[in-house]
Coordinates of C-alpha atoms in Angstrom, one line a residue:
M1 CA -33.4 13.1 5.8
A2 CA -32.9 9.3 5.8
A3 CA -29.9 7.7 5.3
A4 CA -28.6 7.2 1.6
T5 CA -26.3 5.1 2.2
S6 CA -26.1 1.8 4.3
F7 CA -23.3 -0.5 5.3
S8 CA -25.2 -3.5 6.9
L9 CA -23.8 -6.4 8.8
S10 CA -24.9 -10.0 7.9
T11 CA -24.8 -11.0 11.5
P12 CA -26.2 -8.9 13.9
S13 CA -24.4 -6.8 16.0
P14 CA -24.4 -6.8 19.9
S15 CA -24.8 -2.9 19.9
S16 CA -27.0 -0.8 17.9
L17 CA -24.2 0.8 15.6
T18 CA -24.3 -0.5 12.1
T19 CA -20.7 -1.6 10.9
P20 CA -19.8 -3.1 7.3
S21 CA -21.3 -6.2 6.0
L22 CA -19.2 -9.4 4.9
K23 CA -20.8 -11.3 2.8
S24 CA -19.0 -15.0 2.5
S25 CA -18.6 -16.2 -1.1
L26 CA -18.4 -20.3 -1.5
K27 CA -15.6 -19.7 -4.0
P28 CA -12.1 -20.9 -2.8
S29 CA -9.5 -20.2 -4.3
C30 CA -8.5 -22.2 -6.9
F31 CA -4.5 -21.4 -6.8
N32 CA -3.2 -24.9 -6.5
L33 CA 0.3 -24.5 -4.2
G34 CA 1.6 -28.2 -5.1
F35 CA 0.8 -29.4 -1.6
S36 CA -1.4 -32.2 -2.4
V37 CA 0.2 -33.2 -5.9
K38 CA 3.8 -34.7 -6.6
S39 CA 6.2 -31.9 -7.4
P40 CA 9.8 -32.0 -8.3
S41 CA 11.5 -32.5 -5.3
F42 CA 14.6 -30.1 -5.7
K43 CA 17.9 -29.9 -3.0
N44 CA 18.4 -26.6 -1.4
G45 CA 22.0 -25.7 -0.1
G46 CA 21.3 -27.5 3.2
G47 CA 20.6 -30.7 1.5
S48 CA 16.6 -30.5 2.4
S49 CA 13.9 -31.3 0.0
V50 CA 12.1 -27.7 -0.8
S51 CA 9.0 -28.8 -2.1
A52 CA 8.8 -31.4 0.8
R53 CA 9.3 -28.8 3.5
M54 CA 6.6 -26.6 1.3
M55 CA 4.1 -29.1 1.9
V56 CA 4.5 -29.2 5.7
S57 CA 5.2 -25.6 6.5
V58 CA 2.6 -23.9 3.8
P59 CA -0.7 -25.5 4.5
A60 CA -3.5 -24.6 2.2
I61 CA -5.6 -22.6 3.9
K62 CA -9.3 -22.9 2.8
K63 CA -10.9 -20.0 3.8
P64 CA -13.4 -18.6 1.3
S65 CA -12.8 -15.3 0.0
T66 CA -15.4 -12.4 1.4
T67 CA -16.8 -9.6 -0.8
L68 CA -18.7 -6.5 0.8
D69 CA -21.4 -5.0 -0.6
F70 CA -23.0 -1.0 -0.1
D71 CA -25.7 0.8 -1.1
T72 CA -25.2 4.9 -1.9
S73 CA -28.1 7.1 -3.4
V74 CA -25.3 9.5 -4.0
F75 CA -22.7 7.7 -6.1
T76 CA -23.3 4.8 -8.8
K77 CA -22.4 1.5 -7.5
E78 CA -21.0 -0.6 -10.1
K79 CA -20.8 -4.3 -9.9
I80 CA -17.5 -6.1 -11.0
N81 CA -16.4 -9.6 -11.4
L82 CA -13.0 -10.4 -10.0
A83 CA -12.0 -14.2 -11.1
G84 CA -15.5 -15.3 -10.3
H85 CA -15.9 -13.1 -7.3
D86 CA -18.7 -10.2 -7.5
E87 CA -17.3 -7.1 -5.9
Y88 CA -18.4 -3.5 -5.5
I89 CA -16.6 -0.3 -6.7
V90 CA -17.6 3.4 -7.1
R91 CA -15.6 5.0 -10.0
G92 CA -14.4 8.5 -9.4
G93 CA -13.8 11.6 -11.4
R94 CA -14.0 15.1 -11.9
D95 CA -17.3 15.4 -13.0
L96 CA -18.6 13.5 -9.8
F97 CA -17.5 16.9 -7.4
H98 CA -20.8 18.6 -7.8
L99 CA -21.8 15.5 -6.0
L100 CA -19.6 16.5 -2.8
P101 CA -22.1 18.7 -1.0
E102 CA -24.7 15.9 -1.0
A103 CA -22.1 13.5 0.4
F104 CA -21.1 15.7 3.0
K105 CA -24.0 17.0 4.0
G106 CA -24.2 17.9 7.8
I107 CA -20.7 18.8 7.4
K108 CA -19.3 22.3 8.0
K109 CA -15.6 21.7 8.8
I110 CA -13.3 19.1 8.1
G111 CA -9.8 19.2 10.1
V112 CA -7.2 17.4 8.9
I113 CA -4.6 16.6 11.6
G114 CA -0.7 16.3 10.8
W115 CA 1.5 17.2 7.8
G116 CA 3.3 13.9 6.9
S117 CA 3.2 11.9 4.3
Q118 CA -0.9 11.9 3.4
A119 CA -2.3 14.8 5.2
P120 CA -0.4 17.5 2.5
A121 CA -1.6 15.5 -0.5
Q122 CA -5.3 15.0 1.2
A123 CA -5.9 18.1 2.5
Q124 CA -4.8 20.4 -0.9
N125 CA -7.0 17.8 -2.8
L126 CA -10.2 18.0 -0.8
K127 CA -9.9 21.9 -0.6
E128 CA -10.0 22.0 -4.3
S129 CA -12.4 19.6 -5.1
L130 CA -14.9 21.2 -2.7
A131 CA -14.2 24.7 -4.3
E132 CA -14.7 23.4 -7.9
A133 CA -17.8 22.1 -6.2
K134 CA -18.7 25.6 -5.1
S135 CA -19.1 24.0 -1.6
D136 CA -18.5 26.3 1.4
I137 CA -17.1 23.4 3.6
V138 CA -14.0 24.7 5.6
V139 CA -10.7 22.4 5.3
K140 CA -9.0 23.0 8.3
I141 CA -5.0 21.8 9.4
G142 CA -4.5 21.1 12.9
L143 CA -0.6 20.9 14.2
R144 CA 1.1 20.7 17.3
K145 CA 2.0 24.0 18.7
G146 CA 5.2 25.1 17.9
S147 CA 5.4 22.4 14.7
R148 CA 7.9 23.2 11.8
S149 CA 5.1 22.2 9.4
F150 CA 3.2 25.4 10.0
A151 CA 5.6 26.8 7.4
E152 CA 4.8 24.3 5.0
A153 CA 1.3 24.7 5.4
R154 CA 0.6 28.4 5.1
A155 CA 3.3 27.7 1.8
A156 CA 0.5 25.4 0.4
G157 CA -2.0 27.9 1.1
F158 CA -3.8 27.1 4.8
T159 CA -3.5 30.4 6.9
E160 CA -4.5 30.9 10.5
E161 CA -6.2 34.3 9.4
S162 CA -8.5 32.2 7.0
G163 CA -9.6 29.8 9.4
T164 CA -7.9 26.8 7.7
L165 CA -4.8 26.6 9.9
G166 CA -4.5 26.1 13.6
E167 CA -3.8 24.2 16.7
M168 CA -4.1 20.6 16.8
W169 CA -6.6 19.9 20.0
E170 CA -8.8 23.0 18.7
T171 CA -9.2 21.8 15.4
I172 CA -10.4 18.4 16.4
A173 CA -13.0 19.9 18.8
E174 CA -14.5 22.2 16.1
S175 CA -14.8 19.7 13.2
D176 CA -17.3 17.6 12.2
L177 CA -15.1 15.3 10.1
V178 CA -11.6 15.0 11.7
M179 CA -9.3 13.0 9.4
L180 CA -6.6 11.8 11.8
L181 CA -3.4 11.5 9.7
I182 CA -0.6 11.8 12.1
S183 CA 2.2 9.0 12.3
D184 CA 0.6 5.7 13.5
S185 CA 2.7 5.4 16.7
A186 CA 1.2 9.3 17.6
Q187 CA -2.3 7.9 16.9
A188 CA -1.1 5.1 19.7
D189 CA 0.3 7.7 22.2
N190 CA -2.7 10.3 21.3
Y191 CA -6.1 8.5 20.9
E192 CA -7.5 8.8 24.4
K193 CA -7.2 12.7 24.0
V194 CA -8.5 12.8 20.4
F195 CA -11.6 10.7 21.5
S196 CA -12.2 13.4 24.5
H197 CA -11.8 16.3 22.0
M198 CA -14.4 15.2 19.3
K199 CA -18.0 16.3 19.2
P200 CA -20.7 14.1 19.6
N201 CA -21.9 12.3 16.5
S202 CA -18.8 13.7 14.4
I203 CA -16.8 11.4 12.4
L204 CA -13.4 9.8 12.8
G205 CA -11.7 9.6 9.7
L206 CA -8.4 7.3 9.2
S207 CA -6.6 6.6 6.1
H208 CA -5.0 3.3 7.6
G209 CA -6.6 1.0 10.0
F210 CA -3.5 1.1 12.3
L211 CA -5.4 2.4 15.2
L212 CA -7.9 -0.2 15.4
G213 CA -5.3 -3.1 15.4
H214 CA -3.4 -0.9 18.4
L215 CA -6.7 -0.6 20.0
Q216 CA -7.4 -4.5 19.6
S217 CA -4.1 -5.1 20.9
I218 CA -4.8 -3.5 24.5
G219 CA -8.2 -4.6 24.8
Q220 CA -9.9 -1.1 23.9
D221 CA -12.2 0.3 21.1
F222 CA -13.6 3.4 19.9
P223 CA -16.1 5.5 21.7
K224 CA -19.7 4.8 20.7
H225 CA -20.7 8.7 20.2
I226 CA -18.6 9.2 17.1
S227 CA -18.6 7.5 13.7
V228 CA -15.5 5.8 12.2
V229 CA -14.6 5.8 8.6
A230 CA -11.6 5.0 6.7
V231 CA -10.5 6.3 3.1
C232 CA -7.0 4.5 2.2
P233 CA -5.4 5.8 -0.8
K234 CA -3.2 2.9 -2.3
G235 CA -0.4 5.1 -2.5
M236 CA 1.9 7.6 -0.7
G237 CA 0.9 10.8 -0.3
P238 CA 3.1 12.5 -2.9
S239 CA 1.3 10.4 -5.5
V240 CA -2.0 11.3 -4.1
R241 CA -1.5 14.6 -5.2
R242 CA 0.8 14.4 -8.2
L243 CA -1.6 12.2 -9.8
Y244 CA -4.8 14.5 -8.7
V245 CA -3.1 17.5 -10.1
Q246 CA -2.1 15.5 -13.3
G247 CA -5.9 14.6 -13.3
K248 CA -6.8 18.1 -14.1
E249 CA -5.8 17.6 -17.4
I250 CA -7.4 13.7 -17.8
N251 CA -10.6 13.6 -16.0
G252 CA -10.0 10.5 -13.5
A253 CA -6.3 10.3 -12.6
G254 CA -5.7 9.4 -9.3
I255 CA -4.8 7.0 -6.8
N256 CA -7.4 4.0 -6.3
S257 CA -8.8 4.0 -2.7
S258 CA -10.5 1.4 -0.3
F259 CA -13.2 2.9 1.9
A260 CA -14.4 1.4 5.2
V261 CA -17.7 1.8 7.7
H262 CA -16.0 0.6 10.7
Q263 CA -19.1 2.7 13.0
D264 CA -22.0 4.6 11.9
V265 CA -23.8 6.3 14.4
D266 CA -26.4 8.1 11.9
G267 CA -26.3 6.7 8.8
R268 CA -24.0 9.1 6.9
A269 CA -20.8 7.3 7.4
A270 CA -20.5 5.7 3.7
D271 CA -21.8 8.4 1.9
V272 CA -18.8 10.7 3.7
A273 CA -16.3 7.9 3.1
L274 CA -17.1 8.1 -0.7
G275 CA -17.3 11.6 -1.0
W276 CA -14.0 11.9 0.6
S277 CA -12.6 9.1 -1.8
V278 CA -13.7 11.0 -5.1
A279 CA -12.5 14.3 -3.5
L280 CA -9.3 12.8 -3.6
G281 CA -9.4 12.1 -7.1
S282 CA -9.6 8.2 -6.9
P283 CA -10.4 6.7 -10.2
F284 CA -12.5 3.8 -8.4
S285 CA -13.0 3.2 -4.6
F286 CA -13.4 -0.5 -3.3
A287 CA -15.0 -1.7 -0.3
T288 CA -12.7 -3.3 2.9
T289 CA -12.8 -3.5 6.6
L290 CA -10.6 -1.2 8.9
E291 CA -9.2 -4.7 10.0
Q292 CA -8.7 -6.2 6.6
E293 CA -7.3 -3.0 5.3
Y294 CA -4.7 -2.6 8.2
K295 CA -3.4 -6.4 7.5
S296 CA -3.2 -6.1 4.1
D297 CA -1.7 -2.5 3.9
I298 CA 0.9 -2.9 6.8
F299 CA 1.9 -6.4 5.6
G300 CA 2.0 -5.1 1.7
E301 CA 4.3 -2.4 2.8
R302 CA 7.0 -4.4 4.2
G303 CA 6.6 -6.9 1.4
I304 CA 6.6 -6.0 -2.6
L305 CA 6.0 -2.3 -1.9
L306 CA 8.5 -1.4 -0.3
G307 CA 10.8 -3.7 1.6
A308 CA 10.6 -7.0 0.0
V309 CA 11.5 -5.2 -3.5
H310 CA 14.7 -3.2 -1.7
G311 CA 16.0 -6.7 -0.7
L312 CA 15.4 -8.1 -3.8
V313 CA 17.2 -5.3 -5.9
E314 CA 20.5 -5.5 -3.3
C315 CA 20.4 -9.0 -3.5
L316 CA 20.7 -9.1 -6.9
F317 CA 23.0 -6.4 -7.5
R318 CA 25.5 -8.1 -5.7
R319 CA 24.8 -11.4 -7.6
F320 CA 25.3 -10.0 -11.1
T321 CA 28.3 -7.9 -9.7
E322 CA 30.0 -11.2 -8.2
N323 CA 29.3 -12.5 -11.7
A324 CA 31.3 -10.1 -13.6
M325 CA 28.7 -7.6 -14.7
S326 CA 29.6 -4.1 -14.5
E327 CA 28.0 -1.9 -11.4
E328 CA 26.5 0.2 -13.9
D329 CA 25.0 -2.4 -15.7
A330 CA 24.1 -4.3 -12.7
Y331 CA 22.2 -1.3 -11.5
K332 CA 20.2 -1.3 -15.1
N333 CA 19.4 -4.8 -14.8
T334 CA 17.9 -5.0 -11.4
V335 CA 16.5 -1.4 -10.2
E336 CA 16.1 0.0 -13.6
C337 CA 14.4 -3.3 -14.7
V338 CA 12.3 -3.3 -12.0
T339 CA 11.1 0.3 -12.1
G340 CA 11.2 0.9 -15.9
V341 CA 9.9 -2.0 -18.4
I342 CA 8.7 -4.6 -15.6
S343 CA 6.7 -2.0 -14.1
K344 CA 5.4 -0.7 -16.9
T345 CA 4.2 -3.8 -19.1
I346 CA 2.4 -5.3 -15.5
S347 CA 1.1 -1.9 -15.3
T348 CA -0.5 -2.0 -18.4
K349 CA -0.7 -5.6 -19.7
G350 CA -0.1 -7.7 -16.9
M351 CA 1.9 -10.5 -15.6
L352 CA 1.6 -13.2 -18.3
A353 CA 2.3 -10.3 -20.9
L354 CA 5.9 -10.0 -19.4
Y355 CA 6.6 -13.6 -19.7
N356 CA 5.4 -13.4 -23.4
S357 CA 7.7 -10.7 -24.0
L358 CA 10.8 -12.9 -23.2
S359 CA 12.6 -14.9 -26.0
E360 CA 12.6 -19.1 -25.6
D361 CA 16.0 -18.8 -23.6
G362 CA 14.8 -15.8 -21.6
K363 CA 11.8 -17.8 -20.3
K364 CA 13.7 -20.4 -19.3
E365 CA 15.6 -18.2 -17.4
F366 CA 12.8 -16.8 -16.0
E367 CA 11.4 -20.3 -15.1
A368 CA 14.3 -21.2 -13.1
A369 CA 14.5 -17.8 -11.1
Y370 CA 10.7 -18.0 -10.5
S371 CA 10.8 -21.5 -9.3
A372 CA 13.5 -21.0 -7.2
S373 CA 12.7 -17.8 -5.5
F374 CA 8.6 -18.5 -4.9
Y375 CA 8.5 -20.4 -1.7
P376 CA 11.6 -18.5 -0.1
C377 CA 9.8 -15.5 -0.9
M378 CA 6.4 -16.9 0.7
E379 CA 8.3 -17.7 3.9
I380 CA 9.0 -14.6 4.7
L381 CA 5.8 -12.8 3.7
Y382 CA 3.8 -15.8 5.8
E383 CA 5.8 -14.7 8.9
C384 CA 5.3 -10.9 7.8
Y385 CA 1.8 -11.6 7.8
E386 CA 1.1 -13.1 10.8
D387 CA 3.4 -10.9 12.7
V388 CA 0.9 -8.0 11.8
A389 CA -2.3 -9.9 12.1
S390 CA -1.3 -11.1 15.8
G391 CA -0.1 -7.6 16.7
S392 CA 3.5 -7.7 17.1
E393 CA 4.6 -6.0 14.0
I394 CA 1.6 -2.7 15.6
R395 CA 3.7 -3.0 18.5
S396 CA 7.0 -2.9 17.1
V397 CA 6.2 -0.1 15.1
V398 CA 4.7 2.0 18.5
L399 CA 7.9 0.9 20.5
A400 CA 10.1 2.3 17.6
G401 CA 8.4 5.6 17.7
R402 CA 9.0 5.9 21.3
R403 CA 12.9 5.3 20.7
F404 CA 12.9 8.5 18.1
Q405 CA 13.6 10.4 21.6
E406 CA 16.2 10.0 24.4
K407 CA 14.3 7.8 27.2
E408 CA 15.8 6.0 30.1
G409 CA 19.1 7.2 29.9
L410 CA 19.4 6.4 26.5
P411 CA 19.8 8.1 23.7
A412 CA 17.3 9.0 20.5
F413 CA 17.5 6.4 17.5
P414 CA 15.8 8.1 14.6
M415 CA 16.0 6.3 11.3
G416 CA 18.9 6.2 9.6
K417 CA 19.9 6.9 6.0
I418 CA 19.3 3.9 3.5
D419 CA 20.8 5.0 0.2
Q420 CA 24.4 5.9 1.1
T421 CA 25.9 2.4 -0.1
R422 CA 27.8 1.9 -3.3
M423 CA 24.8 0.4 -5.0
W424 CA 22.9 3.5 -4.6
K425 CA 25.8 6.1 -5.6
V426 CA 26.2 3.6 -8.6
G427 CA 22.5 4.5 -9.3
E428 CA 23.2 8.1 -9.2
R429 CA 25.9 8.0 -12.1
V430 CA 23.4 5.4 -14.2
R431 CA 20.1 8.1 -13.6
A432 CA 22.8 11.2 -14.6
V433 CA 23.4 9.8 -18.0
R434 CA 20.0 8.1 -18.5
P435 CA 18.1 8.8 -21.6
A436 CA 14.8 10.4 -21.2
G437 CA 11.8 7.9 -21.2
D438 CA 14.4 4.8 -20.6
L439 CA 13.0 2.0 -19.0
G440 CA 16.1 -0.2 -18.7
P441 CA 16.6 -3.7 -19.8
L442 CA 14.3 -6.5 -19.3
N443 CA 16.5 -9.2 -17.5
P444 CA 14.9 -12.3 -17.5
F445 CA 16.2 -13.5 -14.1
T446 CA 15.0 -10.1 -12.5
A447 CA 11.5 -10.6 -13.8
G448 CA 11.2 -14.0 -12.4
V449 CA 12.3 -13.2 -9.2
Y450 CA 10.2 -9.8 -9.0
V451 CA 7.3 -11.9 -10.1
A452 CA 7.6 -14.7 -7.7
L453 CA 7.7 -12.2 -5.2
M454 CA 4.4 -10.6 -6.2
M455 CA 2.7 -13.9 -6.9
S456 CA 3.5 -15.2 -3.5
Q457 CA 2.4 -12.2 -1.9
I458 CA -1.0 -12.3 -3.8
E459 CA -1.4 -16.0 -2.6
I460 CA -1.0 -15.1 0.9
L461 CA -3.4 -12.4 0.9
R462 CA -5.7 -14.7 -1.0
K463 CA -5.6 -17.6 1.7
K464 CA -6.0 -14.9 4.2
G465 CA -9.2 -14.0 2.5
H466 CA -8.9 -10.7 1.3
S467 CA -10.9 -9.5 -1.7
Y468 CA -9.3 -9.3 -5.2
S469 CA -9.5 -5.5 -5.2
E470 CA -7.6 -5.3 -2.1
I471 CA -5.2 -8.1 -3.1
I472 CA -4.2 -6.4 -6.7
N473 CA -4.1 -2.9 -5.3
E474 CA -2.0 -4.3 -2.5
S475 CA 0.3 -6.4 -4.5
L476 CA 0.8 -4.8 -8.0
I477 CA -1.3 -1.6 -8.6
E478 CA 0.6 0.2 -6.0
A479 CA 3.8 -1.1 -6.6
V480 CA 4.0 -0.4 -10.1
D481 CA 1.9 2.8 -10.7
S482 CA 2.7 4.7 -7.3
L483 CA 5.9 3.2 -5.7
N484 CA 8.3 2.0 -7.9
P485 CA 8.3 5.6 -10.0
F486 CA 10.0 7.0 -7.3
M487 CA 12.8 4.9 -6.9
H488 CA 13.5 4.9 -11.1
A489 CA 13.6 8.7 -10.3
R490 CA 16.2 8.9 -7.5
G491 CA 16.5 5.5 -5.7
V492 CA 15.0 3.4 -3.1
S493 CA 15.0 6.3 -0.3
F494 CA 13.1 8.5 -2.7
M495 CA 10.6 5.9 -2.8
V496 CA 10.5 4.4 0.8
D497 CA 10.9 8.0 2.7
N498 CA 7.9 9.5 1.0
C499 CA 5.6 7.3 2.6
S500 CA 4.2 6.9 6.2
T501 CA 6.3 6.5 9.3
T502 CA 4.9 3.3 9.8
A503 CA 6.2 1.7 6.0
R504 CA 9.6 3.5 6.5
L505 CA 10.3 1.6 9.5
G506 CA 8.7 -1.8 8.3
S507 CA 10.8 -1.4 5.1
R508 CA 14.2 -0.8 6.9
K509 CA 13.4 -4.4 9.4
W510 CA 12.2 -6.3 6.7
A511 CA 14.4 -5.5 3.6
P512 CA 17.4 -7.5 4.8
R513 CA 15.1 -10.4 5.7
F514 CA 14.4 -10.7 2.1
D515 CA 18.0 -10.3 0.9
Y516 CA 19.0 -12.8 2.9
I517 CA 16.7 -15.8 2.2
L518 CA 17.1 -14.9 -1.3
N519 CA 21.0 -15.3 -1.1
Q520 CA 20.8 -18.2 1.0
Q521 CA 17.9 -20.4 -0.6
A522 CA 17.0 -19.4 -4.2
L523 CA 20.3 -18.4 -5.4
V524 CA 21.8 -21.5 -4.0
A525 CA 18.9 -23.2 -5.8
V526 CA 20.1 -22.0 -9.0
D527 CA 23.7 -22.1 -8.9
N528 CA 23.0 -25.9 -7.9
N529 CA 20.9 -26.7 -10.8
A530 CA 17.7 -27.6 -8.6
P531 CA 15.1 -28.6 -11.3
I532 CA 12.3 -26.3 -12.0
N533 CA 9.0 -27.0 -10.2
Q534 CA 7.0 -27.3 -13.2
D535 CA 3.7 -27.1 -11.0
L536 CA 4.6 -23.9 -10.0
I537 CA 5.0 -22.8 -13.3
S538 CA 1.9 -24.2 -14.5
N539 CA -0.1 -22.5 -11.6
F540 CA 1.5 -19.1 -12.7
F541 CA 0.3 -19.4 -16.1
S542 CA -3.4 -20.7 -15.1
D543 CA -3.9 -18.7 -11.9
P544 CA -7.5 -16.9 -12.1
V545 CA -5.6 -13.7 -10.6
H546 CA -4.3 -12.6 -14.3
E547 CA -7.9 -12.3 -15.5
A548 CA -8.7 -10.1 -12.5
I549 CA -5.9 -8.1 -13.4
G550 CA -7.4 -7.5 -16.9
V551 CA -10.2 -6.3 -15.6
C552 CA -8.5 -3.9 -12.8
A553 CA -6.4 -2.5 -15.8
Q554 CA -9.8 -1.6 -17.5
L555 CA -10.4 0.7 -14.6
R556 CA -6.6 2.4 -14.9
P557 CA -6.5 6.0 -16.0
S558 CA -4.7 6.7 -19.3
V559 CA -2.1 8.8 -17.5
D560 CA 0.8 7.7 -16.0
I561 CA 2.7 9.1 -12.8
S562 CA 5.3 12.0 -13.8
V563 CA 8.1 12.1 -11.0
T564 CA 11.1 13.8 -11.7
A565 CA 14.1 14.1 -9.5
D566 CA 13.4 17.2 -8.8
A567 CA 9.4 16.9 -8.0
D568 CA 8.5 19.7 -5.6
F569 CA 5.7 17.6 -4.1
V570 CA 7.5 15.3 -2.1
R571 CA 8.7 15.7 1.7
P572 CA 10.6 19.0 2.2
E573 CA 13.5 16.9 3.5
L574 CA 13.7 15.2 0.3
R575 CA 13.5 18.0 -2.0
Q576 CA 16.3 18.4 -4.1
A577 CA 18.1 21.9 -3.3

């Protein structure tokens, strides 16, 4: 049968392979950072003009946005308009499961390699979706010999006797679709052996573009006899599983996913990727490229998704307690505020609704915090993005993974705990007496800092040419709908350490940077009564991203993720006894 789906390149590729199409949009971002206008000039603690410094250090990057188009005869493609840019999505839903056999045509066995954050969720979701579709495709888990995860996989219903659990390399060799869900550092150390074991014309499936970034950094590429696709849920594995289970009650509940076709040897790749995404329970799937995915994802988890929000709440907790607020109230006005009422309001109504819910005095406090925090947050985010794009952050992850074991006569350095300080012990007390459904207080200052962080991350991604679908999912939806609920349930470690190794490493590395710069620059500016940068505030109100967020909100499932402290769908080491 002729290929049902095409993903074509607007500029001919030197090879005969088909790769994703980037179609340039002529509509530049209309967000004005104030670089070419006279903003109120205010002093930071060192006496320099902050607004003047921004005009030099953060030039407006006039890079047009890009959109990705694709064709499918299996699923229904839908065009949406986000802030004046046309983008294309595929809506999900359990009513589409009957299309999975057609989407996976030619695939008899799917090998899910690994058992970390994503693999348990994706394997179980795929297995159950295919069963509902009455498909005979086998989903098999592949693990290292002697791995402790064999017991966990068996407990989830995968067994050697049924042919759904086995050794890693054997599983790769016999699979038509290999979903490589081991840690990124392990992928970097084992990619050659993985490639050598794959069958010709089989499909390599990734849930992160990290491996491409690593290959680019060392001048290597994927072998040409296999297709390469990605389906990247915009949330940690436990969220992917939890919302899929909740979606059995409400059709369409799940985690949005981006998908990419990096290499297609026989025309099947895009349909397979879309089928995979639908089978995971994604409410909607949007197209990206593998390169754009890893840049936005690695960056995002070091930013507002994990690292930056950790640094933000630690910084504000200290500030509030230093200003005579009780520790319990300080925790409520930082963590509970961000993970509760702020997240809920932004998720369902957007950032402007959050601002408009404040009193007149509260709005002034929000504006002071926003004005003082926007550029300090952007400074660290800008650096972080360029570290990711240059390969520096990818190299850092690979090296960190190797330090987990003893080598060169030096001891092993696994990741340490991040929830043992007094602040997080206070959080335990707060949660112990928190009424069910309590979303915490709405603190205008905390809201201003958090929204400034969110908007500065949005602007970095926009200036770097990412699509609005990717920007909104990586800066907003994943934060408020997938990750923050875990911190609300049981603190920062419960959120961070349910994620991938790459995310956990990045959060630990970058959280102190955000804590430091907010303390040294943003809070100093507020304490010095620095004039509010009215251009920043005006731009916040008029930013086109708000309209785009509204469109995405209409695609949001009606169900909220249910995360309790005793959740059994999280990593085994994080389950309560």
